[in-house]
Amino acid sequence: MADRTRRGPRGTFRAWRSRRPFWGGLLLALGGGEILLTEKASLKVVMHIGMQGLAGYLLPGLMVLLGLLLLFNPAQRLFYSITGALLSLGTWLTSNLGGFFIGLLLGVVGSCLAFGWLPDQEPRMSRRKRRRARALAAQEAEGTAA
């Protein structure tokens, strides 16, 4: 517990982020938010509101919800990511061509990132630690050669 308090808020956030598909969930939620914002655009910008208007708000709302669920419940990431990708593709028909392609692409890329995230993968070493390990290995190789 004392080690946790020494890390500070940035280290604590980094540790929390490494245990979940953070970027996938964030991109999926941002894609849904962007599509919701394009629904509120002026009538000169809106291409079509979609099937009776409800699906135009329902699909991006569900995308935001799935993005948040990916962040806070990563155990079900496969279901959330597949559903998020299908909803993102569904916004092509229901919400201004998927928020003028931006929200659609954010949603699909976020879903793919979340689907490919591996929870049991070892954390990557920082660049500084890799350099230090390489330098120590080089010193040991020189010491054994001499």
PDB file of C-alpha atoms in Angstrom, residues 69-119:
ATOM      1  CA  LEU A  69     -18.294  -0.459 -20.150  1.00  0.00           C
ATOM      2  CA  LEU A  70     -15.011  -1.406 -21.827  1.00  0.00           C
ATOM      3  CA  LEU A  71     -13.217   0.940 -19.446  1.00  0.00           C
ATOM      4  CA  PHE A  72     -14.940  -0.162 -16.265  1.00  0.00           C
ATOM      5  CA  ASN A  73     -15.764  -3.832 -16.980  1.00  0.00           C
ATOM      6  CA  PRO A  74     -12.954  -5.199 -19.169  1.00  0.00           C
ATOM      7  CA  ALA A  75     -13.825  -8.835 -18.424  1.00  0.00           C
ATOM      8  CA  GLN A  76     -16.566  -8.723 -21.095  1.00  0.00           C
ATOM      9  CA  ARG A  77     -14.443  -6.914 -23.676  1.00  0.00           C
ATOM     10  CA  LEU A  78     -15.079  -9.391 -26.509  1.00  0.00           C
ATOM     11  CA  PHE A  79     -18.849  -8.935 -26.411  1.00  0.00           C
ATOM     12  CA  TYR A  80     -18.597  -5.173 -25.977  1.00  0.00           C
ATOM     13  CA  SER A  81     -16.086  -4.752 -28.794  1.00  0.00           C
ATOM     14  CA  ILE A  82     -18.017  -6.866 -31.310  1.00  0.00           C
ATOM     15  CA  THR A  83     -21.263  -5.094 -30.440  1.00  0.00           C
ATOM     16  CA  GLY A  84     -19.502  -1.728 -30.644  1.00  0.00           C
ATOM     17  CA  ALA A  85     -18.147  -2.508 -34.113  1.00  0.00           C
ATOM     18  CA  LEU A  86     -21.602  -3.542 -35.343  1.00  0.00           C
ATOM     19  CA  LEU A  87     -23.199  -0.426 -33.869  1.00  0.00           C
ATOM     20  CA  SER A  88     -20.493   1.741 -35.408  1.00  0.00           C
ATOM     21  CA  LEU A  89     -21.165   0.237 -38.814  1.00  0.00           C
ATOM     22  CA  GLY A  90     -24.905   0.678 -38.265  1.00  0.00           C
ATOM     23  CA  THR A  91     -24.469   4.414 -37.835  1.00  0.00           C
ATOM     24  CA  TRP A  92     -23.533   4.587 -41.510  1.00  0.00           C
ATOM     25  CA  LEU A  93     -27.264   4.240 -42.284  1.00  0.00           C
ATOM     26  CA  THR A  94     -28.812   5.957 -39.302  1.00  0.00           C
ATOM     27  CA  SER A  95     -26.658   8.945 -38.361  1.00  0.00           C
ATOM     28  CA  ASN A  96     -25.290  11.258 -41.054  1.00  0.00           C
ATOM     29  CA  LEU A  97     -23.058   8.623 -42.621  1.00  0.00           C
ATOM     30  CA  GLY A  98     -21.603   7.693 -39.266  1.00  0.00           C
ATOM     31  CA  GLY A  99     -20.989  11.240 -38.094  1.00  0.00           C
ATOM     32  CA  PHE A 100     -19.421  12.198 -41.437  1.00  0.00           C
ATOM     33  CA  PHE A 101     -17.115   9.133 -41.287  1.00  0.00           C
ATOM     34  CA  ILE A 102     -15.199  10.436 -38.243  1.00  0.00           C
ATOM     35  CA  GLY A 103     -17.361   8.825 -35.566  1.00  0.00           C
ATOM     36  CA  LEU A 104     -17.698   5.662 -37.612  1.00  0.00           C
ATOM     37  CA  LEU A 105     -13.919   5.307 -37.958  1.00  0.00           C
ATOM     38  CA  LEU A 106     -13.293   6.130 -34.300  1.00  0.00           C
ATOM     39  CA  GLY A 107     -15.846   3.518 -33.254  1.00  0.00           C
ATOM     40  CA  VAL A 108     -14.518   0.779 -35.516  1.00  0.00           C
ATOM     41  CA  VAL A 109     -10.863   1.421 -34.630  1.00  0.00           C
ATOM     42  CA  GLY A 110     -11.698   1.551 -30.908  1.00  0.00           C
ATOM     43  CA  SER A 111     -13.641  -1.694 -31.126  1.00  0.00           C
ATOM     44  CA  CYS A 112     -10.778  -3.405 -32.949  1.00  0.00           C
ATOM     45  CA  LEU A 113      -8.278  -2.187 -30.348  1.00  0.00           C
ATOM     46  CA  ALA A 114     -10.479  -3.482 -27.538  1.00  0.00           C
ATOM     47  CA  PHE A 115     -10.960  -6.824 -29.278  1.00  0.00           C
ATOM     48  CA  GLY A 116      -7.224  -7.295 -29.734  1.00  0.00           C
ATOM     49  CA  TRP A 117      -6.270  -6.284 -26.177  1.00  0.00           C
ATOM     50  CA  LEU A 118      -4.712  -9.137 -24.174  1.00  0.00           C
ATOM     51  CA  PRO A 119      -5.269  -8.948 -20.408  1.00  0.00           C
TER      52      PRO A 119
END
